[in-house]
GROMACS .gro file of C-alpha atoms in nm:
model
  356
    1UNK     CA    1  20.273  10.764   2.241
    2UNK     CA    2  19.937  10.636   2.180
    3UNK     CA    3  19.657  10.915   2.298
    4UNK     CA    4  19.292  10.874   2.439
    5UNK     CA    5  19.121  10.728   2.230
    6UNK     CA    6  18.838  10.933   2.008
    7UNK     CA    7  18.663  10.917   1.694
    8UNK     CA    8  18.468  11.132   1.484
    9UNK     CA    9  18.340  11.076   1.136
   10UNK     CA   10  18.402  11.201   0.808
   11UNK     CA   11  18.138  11.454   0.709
   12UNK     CA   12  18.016  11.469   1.103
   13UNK     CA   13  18.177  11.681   1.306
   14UNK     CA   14  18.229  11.539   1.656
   15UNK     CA   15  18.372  11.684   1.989
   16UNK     CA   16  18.712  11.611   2.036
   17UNK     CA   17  18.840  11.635   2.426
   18UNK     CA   18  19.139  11.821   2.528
   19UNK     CA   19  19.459  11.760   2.670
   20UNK     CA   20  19.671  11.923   2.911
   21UNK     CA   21  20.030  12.054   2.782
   22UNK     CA   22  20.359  11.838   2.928
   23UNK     CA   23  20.638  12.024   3.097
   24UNK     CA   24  20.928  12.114   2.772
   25UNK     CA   25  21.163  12.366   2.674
   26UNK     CA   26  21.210  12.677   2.891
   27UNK     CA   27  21.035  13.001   2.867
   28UNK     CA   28  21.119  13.233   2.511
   29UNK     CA   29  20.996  13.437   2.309
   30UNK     CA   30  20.741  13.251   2.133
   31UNK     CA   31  20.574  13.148   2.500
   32UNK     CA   32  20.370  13.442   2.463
   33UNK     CA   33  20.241  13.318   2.133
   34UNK     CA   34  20.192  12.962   2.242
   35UNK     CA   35  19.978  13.097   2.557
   36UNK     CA   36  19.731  13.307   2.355
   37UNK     CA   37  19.718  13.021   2.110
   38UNK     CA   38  19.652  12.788   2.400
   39UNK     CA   39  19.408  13.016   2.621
   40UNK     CA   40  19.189  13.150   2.327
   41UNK     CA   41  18.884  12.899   2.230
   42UNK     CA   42  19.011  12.612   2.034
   43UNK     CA   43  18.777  12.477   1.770
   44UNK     CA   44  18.664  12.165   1.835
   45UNK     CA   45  18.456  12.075   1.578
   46UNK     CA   46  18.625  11.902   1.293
   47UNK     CA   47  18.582  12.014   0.922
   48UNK     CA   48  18.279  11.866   0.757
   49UNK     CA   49  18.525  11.824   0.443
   50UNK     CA   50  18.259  12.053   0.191
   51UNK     CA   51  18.383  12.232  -0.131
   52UNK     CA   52  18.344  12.541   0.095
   53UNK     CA   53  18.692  12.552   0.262
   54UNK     CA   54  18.839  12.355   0.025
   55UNK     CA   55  19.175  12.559  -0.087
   56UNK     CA   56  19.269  12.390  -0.432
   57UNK     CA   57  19.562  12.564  -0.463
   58UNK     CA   58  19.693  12.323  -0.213
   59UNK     CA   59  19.501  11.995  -0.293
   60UNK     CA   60  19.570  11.679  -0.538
   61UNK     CA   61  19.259  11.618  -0.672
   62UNK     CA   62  19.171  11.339  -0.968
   63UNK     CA   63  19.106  11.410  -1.270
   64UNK     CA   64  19.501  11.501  -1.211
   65UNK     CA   65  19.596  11.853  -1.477
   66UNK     CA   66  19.915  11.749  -1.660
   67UNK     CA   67  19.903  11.347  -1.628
   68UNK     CA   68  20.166  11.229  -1.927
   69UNK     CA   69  20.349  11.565  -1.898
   70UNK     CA   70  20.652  11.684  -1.692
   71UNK     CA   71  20.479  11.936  -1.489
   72UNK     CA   72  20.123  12.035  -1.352
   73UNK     CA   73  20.047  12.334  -1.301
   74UNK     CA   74  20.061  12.331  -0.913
   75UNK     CA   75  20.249  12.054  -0.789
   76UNK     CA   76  20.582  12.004  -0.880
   77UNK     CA   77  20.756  11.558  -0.873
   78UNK     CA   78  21.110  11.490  -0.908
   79UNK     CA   79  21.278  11.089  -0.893
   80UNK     CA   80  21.045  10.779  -0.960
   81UNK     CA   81  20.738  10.954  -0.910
   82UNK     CA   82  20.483  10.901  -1.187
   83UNK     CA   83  20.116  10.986  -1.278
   84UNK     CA   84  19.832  10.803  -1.430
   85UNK     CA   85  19.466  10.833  -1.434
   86UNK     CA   86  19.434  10.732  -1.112
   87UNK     CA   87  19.706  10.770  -0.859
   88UNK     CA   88  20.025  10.928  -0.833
   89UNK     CA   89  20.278  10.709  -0.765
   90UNK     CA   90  20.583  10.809  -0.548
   91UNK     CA   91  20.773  10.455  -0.572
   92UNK     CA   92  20.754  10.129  -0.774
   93UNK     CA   93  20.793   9.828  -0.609
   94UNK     CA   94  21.133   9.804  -0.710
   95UNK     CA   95  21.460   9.869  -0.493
   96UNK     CA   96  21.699  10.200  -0.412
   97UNK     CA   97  21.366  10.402  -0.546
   98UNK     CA   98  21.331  10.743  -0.394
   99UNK     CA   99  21.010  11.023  -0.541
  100UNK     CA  100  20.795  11.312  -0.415
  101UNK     CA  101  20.540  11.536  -0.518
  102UNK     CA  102  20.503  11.897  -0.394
  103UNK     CA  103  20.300  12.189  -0.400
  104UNK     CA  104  20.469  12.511  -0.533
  105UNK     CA  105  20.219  12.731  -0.376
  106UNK     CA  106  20.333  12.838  -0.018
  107UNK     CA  107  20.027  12.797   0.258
  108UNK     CA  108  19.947  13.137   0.454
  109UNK     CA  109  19.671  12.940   0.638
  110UNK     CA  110  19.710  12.932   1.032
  111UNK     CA  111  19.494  12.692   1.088
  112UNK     CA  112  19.399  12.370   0.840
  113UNK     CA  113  19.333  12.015   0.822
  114UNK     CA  114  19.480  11.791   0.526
  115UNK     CA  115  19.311  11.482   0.420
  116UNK     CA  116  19.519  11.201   0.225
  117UNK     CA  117  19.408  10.923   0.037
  118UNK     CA  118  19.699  10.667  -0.009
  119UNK     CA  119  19.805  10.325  -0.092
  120UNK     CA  120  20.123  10.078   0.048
  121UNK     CA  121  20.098   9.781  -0.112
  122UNK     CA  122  20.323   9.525  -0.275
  123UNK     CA  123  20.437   9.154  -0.342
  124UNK     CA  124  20.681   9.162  -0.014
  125UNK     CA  125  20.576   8.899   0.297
  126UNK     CA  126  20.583   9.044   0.662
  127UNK     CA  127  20.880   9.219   0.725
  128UNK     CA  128  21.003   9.232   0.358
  129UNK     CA  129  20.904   9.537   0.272
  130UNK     CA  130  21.011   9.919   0.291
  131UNK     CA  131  21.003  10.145   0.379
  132UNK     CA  132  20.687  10.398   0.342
  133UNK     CA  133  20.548  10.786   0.322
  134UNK     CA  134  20.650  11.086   0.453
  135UNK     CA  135  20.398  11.385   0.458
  136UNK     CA  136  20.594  11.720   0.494
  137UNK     CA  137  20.447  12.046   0.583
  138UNK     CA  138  20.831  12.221   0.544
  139UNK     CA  139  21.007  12.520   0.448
  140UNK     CA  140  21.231  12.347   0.164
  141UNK     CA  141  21.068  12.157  -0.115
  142UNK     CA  142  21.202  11.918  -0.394
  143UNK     CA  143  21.501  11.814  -0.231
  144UNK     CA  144  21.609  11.462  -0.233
  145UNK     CA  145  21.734  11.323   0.056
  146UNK     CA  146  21.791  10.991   0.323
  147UNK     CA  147  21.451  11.067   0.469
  148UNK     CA  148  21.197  10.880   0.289
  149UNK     CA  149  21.321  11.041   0.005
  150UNK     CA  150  21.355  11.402   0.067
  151UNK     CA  151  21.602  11.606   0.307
  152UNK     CA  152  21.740  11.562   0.655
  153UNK     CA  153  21.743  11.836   0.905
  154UNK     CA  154  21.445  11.956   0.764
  155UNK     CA  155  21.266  12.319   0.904
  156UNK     CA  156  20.859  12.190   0.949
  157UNK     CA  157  20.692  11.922   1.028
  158UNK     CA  158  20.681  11.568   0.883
  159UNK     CA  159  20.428  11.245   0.947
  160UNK     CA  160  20.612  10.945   0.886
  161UNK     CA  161  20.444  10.615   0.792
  162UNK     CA  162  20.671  10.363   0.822
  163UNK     CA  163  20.638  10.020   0.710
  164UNK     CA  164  21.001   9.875   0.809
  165UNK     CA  165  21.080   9.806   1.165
  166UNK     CA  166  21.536   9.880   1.090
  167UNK     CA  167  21.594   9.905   1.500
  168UNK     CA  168  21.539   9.494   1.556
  169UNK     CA  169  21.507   9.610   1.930
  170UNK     CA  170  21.202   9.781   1.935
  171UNK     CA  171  20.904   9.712   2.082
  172UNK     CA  172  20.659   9.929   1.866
  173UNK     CA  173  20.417   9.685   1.667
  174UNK     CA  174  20.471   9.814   1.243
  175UNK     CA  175  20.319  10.021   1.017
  176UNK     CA  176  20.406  10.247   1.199
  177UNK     CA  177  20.276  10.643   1.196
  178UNK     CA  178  20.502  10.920   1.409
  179UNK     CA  179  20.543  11.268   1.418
  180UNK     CA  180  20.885  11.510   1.410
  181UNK     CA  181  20.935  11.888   1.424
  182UNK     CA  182  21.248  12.038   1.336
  183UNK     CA  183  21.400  12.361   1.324
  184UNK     CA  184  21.693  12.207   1.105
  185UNK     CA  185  21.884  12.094   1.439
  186UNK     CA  186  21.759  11.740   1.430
  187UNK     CA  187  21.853  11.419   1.267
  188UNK     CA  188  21.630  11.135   1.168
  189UNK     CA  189  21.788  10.827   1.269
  190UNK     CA  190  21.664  10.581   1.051
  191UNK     CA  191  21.836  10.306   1.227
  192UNK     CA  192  21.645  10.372   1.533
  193UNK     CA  193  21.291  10.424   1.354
  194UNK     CA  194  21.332  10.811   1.448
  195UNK     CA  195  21.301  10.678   1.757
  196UNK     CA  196  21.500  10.982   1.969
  197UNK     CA  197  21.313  11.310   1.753
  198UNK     CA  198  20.938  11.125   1.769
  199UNK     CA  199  20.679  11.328   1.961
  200UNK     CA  200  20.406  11.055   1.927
  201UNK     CA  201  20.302  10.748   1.745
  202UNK     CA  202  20.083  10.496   1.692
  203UNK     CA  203  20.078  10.152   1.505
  204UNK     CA  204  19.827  10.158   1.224
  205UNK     CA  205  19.788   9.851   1.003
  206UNK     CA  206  19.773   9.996   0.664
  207UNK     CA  207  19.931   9.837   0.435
  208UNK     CA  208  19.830   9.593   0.147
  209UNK     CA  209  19.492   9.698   0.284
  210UNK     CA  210  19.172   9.555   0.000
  211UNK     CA  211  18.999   9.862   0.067
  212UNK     CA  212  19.070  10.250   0.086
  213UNK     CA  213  19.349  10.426   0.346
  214UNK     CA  214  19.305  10.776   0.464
  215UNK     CA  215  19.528  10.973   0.669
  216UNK     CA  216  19.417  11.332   0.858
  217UNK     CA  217  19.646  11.602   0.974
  218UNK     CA  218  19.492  11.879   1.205
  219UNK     CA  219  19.682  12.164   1.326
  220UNK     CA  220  19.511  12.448   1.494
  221UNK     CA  221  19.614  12.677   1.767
  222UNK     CA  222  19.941  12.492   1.873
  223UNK     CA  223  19.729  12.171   1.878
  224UNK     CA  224  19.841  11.878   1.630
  225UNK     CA  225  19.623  11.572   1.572
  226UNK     CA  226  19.651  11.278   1.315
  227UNK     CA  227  19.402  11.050   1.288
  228UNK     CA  228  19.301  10.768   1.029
  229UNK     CA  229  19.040  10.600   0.874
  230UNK     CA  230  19.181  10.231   0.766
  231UNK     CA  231  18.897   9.984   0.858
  232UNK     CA  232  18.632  10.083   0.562
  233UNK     CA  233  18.414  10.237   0.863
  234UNK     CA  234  18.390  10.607   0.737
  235UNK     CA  235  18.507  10.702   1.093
  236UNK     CA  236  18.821  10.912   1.156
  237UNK     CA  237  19.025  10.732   1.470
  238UNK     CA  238  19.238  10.917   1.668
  239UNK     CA  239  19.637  10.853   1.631
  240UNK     CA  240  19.793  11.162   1.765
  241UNK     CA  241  19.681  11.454   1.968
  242UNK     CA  242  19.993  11.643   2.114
  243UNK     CA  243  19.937  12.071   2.217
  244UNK     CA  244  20.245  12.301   2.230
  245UNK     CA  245  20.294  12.287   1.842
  246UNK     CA  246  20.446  12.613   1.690
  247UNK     CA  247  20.456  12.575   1.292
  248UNK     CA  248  20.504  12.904   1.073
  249UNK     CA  249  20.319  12.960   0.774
  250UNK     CA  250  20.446  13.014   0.442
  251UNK     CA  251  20.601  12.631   0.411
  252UNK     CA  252  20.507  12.372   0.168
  253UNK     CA  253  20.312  12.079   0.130
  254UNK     CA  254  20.370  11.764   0.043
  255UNK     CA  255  20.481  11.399   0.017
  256UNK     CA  256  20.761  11.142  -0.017
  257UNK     CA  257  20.847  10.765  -0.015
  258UNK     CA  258  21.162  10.580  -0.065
  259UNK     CA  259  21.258  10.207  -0.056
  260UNK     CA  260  21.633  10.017  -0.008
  261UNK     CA  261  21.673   9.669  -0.033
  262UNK     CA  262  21.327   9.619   0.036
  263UNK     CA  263  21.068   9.785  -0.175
  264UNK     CA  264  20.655   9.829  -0.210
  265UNK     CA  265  20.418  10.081  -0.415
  266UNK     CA  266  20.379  10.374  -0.237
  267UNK     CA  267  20.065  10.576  -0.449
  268UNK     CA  268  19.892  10.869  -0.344
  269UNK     CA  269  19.533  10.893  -0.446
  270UNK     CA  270  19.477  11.222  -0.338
  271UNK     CA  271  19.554  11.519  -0.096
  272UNK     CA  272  19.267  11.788  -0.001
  273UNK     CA  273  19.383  12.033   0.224
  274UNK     CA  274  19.074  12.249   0.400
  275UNK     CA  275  19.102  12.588   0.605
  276UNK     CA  276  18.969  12.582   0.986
  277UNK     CA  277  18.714  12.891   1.008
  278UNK     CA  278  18.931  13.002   1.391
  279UNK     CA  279  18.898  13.338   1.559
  280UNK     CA  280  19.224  13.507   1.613
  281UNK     CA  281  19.308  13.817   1.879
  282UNK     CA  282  19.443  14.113   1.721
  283UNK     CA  283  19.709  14.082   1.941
  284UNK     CA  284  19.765  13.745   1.718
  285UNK     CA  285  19.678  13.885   1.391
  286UNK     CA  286  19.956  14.121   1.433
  287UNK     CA  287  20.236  13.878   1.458
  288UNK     CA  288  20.461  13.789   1.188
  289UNK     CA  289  20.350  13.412   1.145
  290UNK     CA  290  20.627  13.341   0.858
  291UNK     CA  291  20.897  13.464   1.096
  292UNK     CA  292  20.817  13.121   1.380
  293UNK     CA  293  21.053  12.924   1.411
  294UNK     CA  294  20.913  12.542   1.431
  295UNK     CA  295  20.926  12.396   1.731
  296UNK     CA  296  20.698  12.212   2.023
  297UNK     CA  297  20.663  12.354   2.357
  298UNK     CA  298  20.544  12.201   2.687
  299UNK     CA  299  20.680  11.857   2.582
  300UNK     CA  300  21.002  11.715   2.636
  301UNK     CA  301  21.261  11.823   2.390
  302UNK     CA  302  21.385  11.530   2.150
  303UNK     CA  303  21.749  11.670   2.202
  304UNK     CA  304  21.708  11.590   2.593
  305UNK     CA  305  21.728  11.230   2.479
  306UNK     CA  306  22.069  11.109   2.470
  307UNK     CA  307  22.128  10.725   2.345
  308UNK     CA  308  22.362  10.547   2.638
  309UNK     CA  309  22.657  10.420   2.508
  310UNK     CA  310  22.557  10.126   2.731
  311UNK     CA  311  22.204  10.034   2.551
  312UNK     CA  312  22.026  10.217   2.868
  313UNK     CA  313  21.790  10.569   2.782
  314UNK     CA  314  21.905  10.853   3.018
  315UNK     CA  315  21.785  11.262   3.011
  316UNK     CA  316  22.023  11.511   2.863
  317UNK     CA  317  22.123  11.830   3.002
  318UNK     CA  318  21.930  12.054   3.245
  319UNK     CA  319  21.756  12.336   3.049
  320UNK     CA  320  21.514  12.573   3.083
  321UNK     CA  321  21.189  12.398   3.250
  322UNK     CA  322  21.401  12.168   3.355
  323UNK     CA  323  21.606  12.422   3.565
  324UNK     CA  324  21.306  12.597   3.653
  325UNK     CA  325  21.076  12.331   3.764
  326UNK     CA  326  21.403  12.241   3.985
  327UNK     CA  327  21.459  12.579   4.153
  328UNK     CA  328  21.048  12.594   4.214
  329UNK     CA  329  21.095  12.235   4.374
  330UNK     CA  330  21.344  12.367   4.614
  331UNK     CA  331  21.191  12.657   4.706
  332UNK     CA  332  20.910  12.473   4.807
  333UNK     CA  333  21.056  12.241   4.969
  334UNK     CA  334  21.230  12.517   5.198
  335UNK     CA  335  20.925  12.667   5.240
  336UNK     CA  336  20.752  12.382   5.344
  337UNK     CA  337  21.085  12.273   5.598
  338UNK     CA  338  21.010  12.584   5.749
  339UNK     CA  339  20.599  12.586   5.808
  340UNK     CA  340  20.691  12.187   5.962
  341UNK     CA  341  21.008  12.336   6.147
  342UNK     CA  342  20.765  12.664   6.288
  343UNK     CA  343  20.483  12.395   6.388
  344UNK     CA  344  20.701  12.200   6.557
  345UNK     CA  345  20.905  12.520   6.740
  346UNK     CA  346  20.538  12.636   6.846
  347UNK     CA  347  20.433  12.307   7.000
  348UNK     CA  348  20.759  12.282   7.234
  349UNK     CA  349  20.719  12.640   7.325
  350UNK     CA  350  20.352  12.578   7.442
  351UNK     CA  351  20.483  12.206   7.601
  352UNK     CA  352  20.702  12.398   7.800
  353UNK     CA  353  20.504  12.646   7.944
  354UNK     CA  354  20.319  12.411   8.104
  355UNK     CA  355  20.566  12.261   8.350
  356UNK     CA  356  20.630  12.630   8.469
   0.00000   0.00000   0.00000
């Protein structure tokens, strides 16, 4: 799901317009939270990307500490990954690969925007290729799994840029960039593309590129954007932009990639992550922000979708909003049944007075 279109550019902070939150899961606890995040002023202006809120403790910056040893000294790699001078590379362009980096520094930041510089590139045609990055913001690191590389069921949030189109029905246009968050109840299908736990997409042409690929991830005050900056203009473009976002802090950073039978280099170049100078409530600062659970509000829930035995996409059960939205409907319709019905009572009463 493919937002308004908006773009500001790196190092120029421009005004990015809102959006209104989508009906989604019924009314809990973390409501409350969600409301003050989404009624209290939401900056708008996007990190300049200065040394100033740059927290290195979280970023992958060249000259890379520890290239040609088995550790550095805040990001941890595991499978095929390997580092030279000038990238770190998660897979070879070689097949059954899987490899990911992570920071071993938990983030306590409420509000921050990563920037990634990456590469996908490699000797396969159109459509003979696979599969591409993951970006994880999660509470479990360094664990190898069917997703890209690293774990399924998964407590966070992941960005998926996908390369590989595996569901030969679909009509999405690849690479491919979508966005999941899990509270460890959900499944990435990869035969459908993560097609039923996606909250929003968009197709973004970024592989084999012959110039630079960068990827931005905003999150601030329940409000998630992703945007990129693949056409050598200097200009961020705007890929996602979804509100009703709950993420805890305390998780980790970081990235995977994994290829099958098809395979391509999958390098990251570098990952800056910068805090967002936001004003909280008290009422805010008080809560226990490692203690959310993950999970997106005012948006349909991925579990509602249920995959038809018969090919055909139909709703799930009838849960909170859903239920509530449905009593409000029929209320109102009653109400309004009886305003018409009083009307039209009135009207005969006063037509039949005069022929007395």
């Amino acid at each position: 799901m493919a937002t308004e279109g908006w773009i500001w550019r790196r190092g120029w902070g421009r005004r990015c317009p809102g959006r209104p939150g989508l009906p989604g899961p019924g009314p809990g606890p973390m409501t409350h939270l969600l409301l003050l995040l989404l009624l209290g002023p939401v900056a708008a202006d996007i990190t300049d990307g200065n040394s100033e809120h740059l927290k290195r403790e979280h970023s992958l910056i060249k000259p890379y500490q520890g290239v040609g040893s088995s550790s550095m000294p805040l990001w941890d790699f595991q499978g095929s990954t390997i580092l030279t001078s000038q990238y770190v590379r998660l897979t070879p362009d070689e097949r059954s690969k899987e490899g990911s980096i992570w920071n071993h520094q938990p983030c306590f930041l409420k509000d921050w925007e990563m920037h990634v510089h990456f590469k996908v590139h490699g000797a396969g045609k159109k459509n003979l290729h696979g599969d591409g990055i993951a970006l994880w913001y999660t509470r479990d690191r360094l664990v190898q799994g069917p997703v890209f590389g690293s774990k399924d069921n998964f407590h966070g949030l992941a960005i998926f840029l996908d390369t590989y189109p595996n569901d030969e029905a679909t009509e999405r246009v690849f690479p491919y960039i979508s966005v999941m968050v899990n509270n460890g109840s959900l499944s990435y299908d990869h035969s459908k593309d993560g097609r039923w736990t996606e909250l929003a997409g968009c197709t973004a042409d970024f592989r084999n590129s012959d110039h630079d690929t960068f990827l931005a991830v905003r999150y601030s005050r329940g409000r998630l954007t992703v945007m990129t900056d693949l056409e050598d203009k200097n200009q961020w473009k705007n890929c996602i932009d979804i509100t009703g976002v709950l993420l805890p802090t305390g998780y980790y950073f970081g990235a995977s990639a994994g290829t099958g039978d098809l395979s391509d280099n999958h390098d990251i170049i570098s990952m800056k992550l910068f805090q967002l100078m936001v004003e909280h409530s008290p009422e805010e600062e008080n809560i226990d922000w490692t203690k959310i659970e993950p999970s997106v509000h005012f948006f349909k829930s991925p579990k509602d979708n249920v995959d038809d035995p018969t090919g055909n996409f139909r709703s799930g059960p009838l849960t909170g909003w859903r239920v509530f939205l449905l009593l409000l409907c029929a209320l109102l319709g009653i109400i309004v049944c009886a305003v018409v019905g009083a009307v039209v009572f009135q009207k005969r009463q006063e037509r039949n007075k005069r022929f007395y």
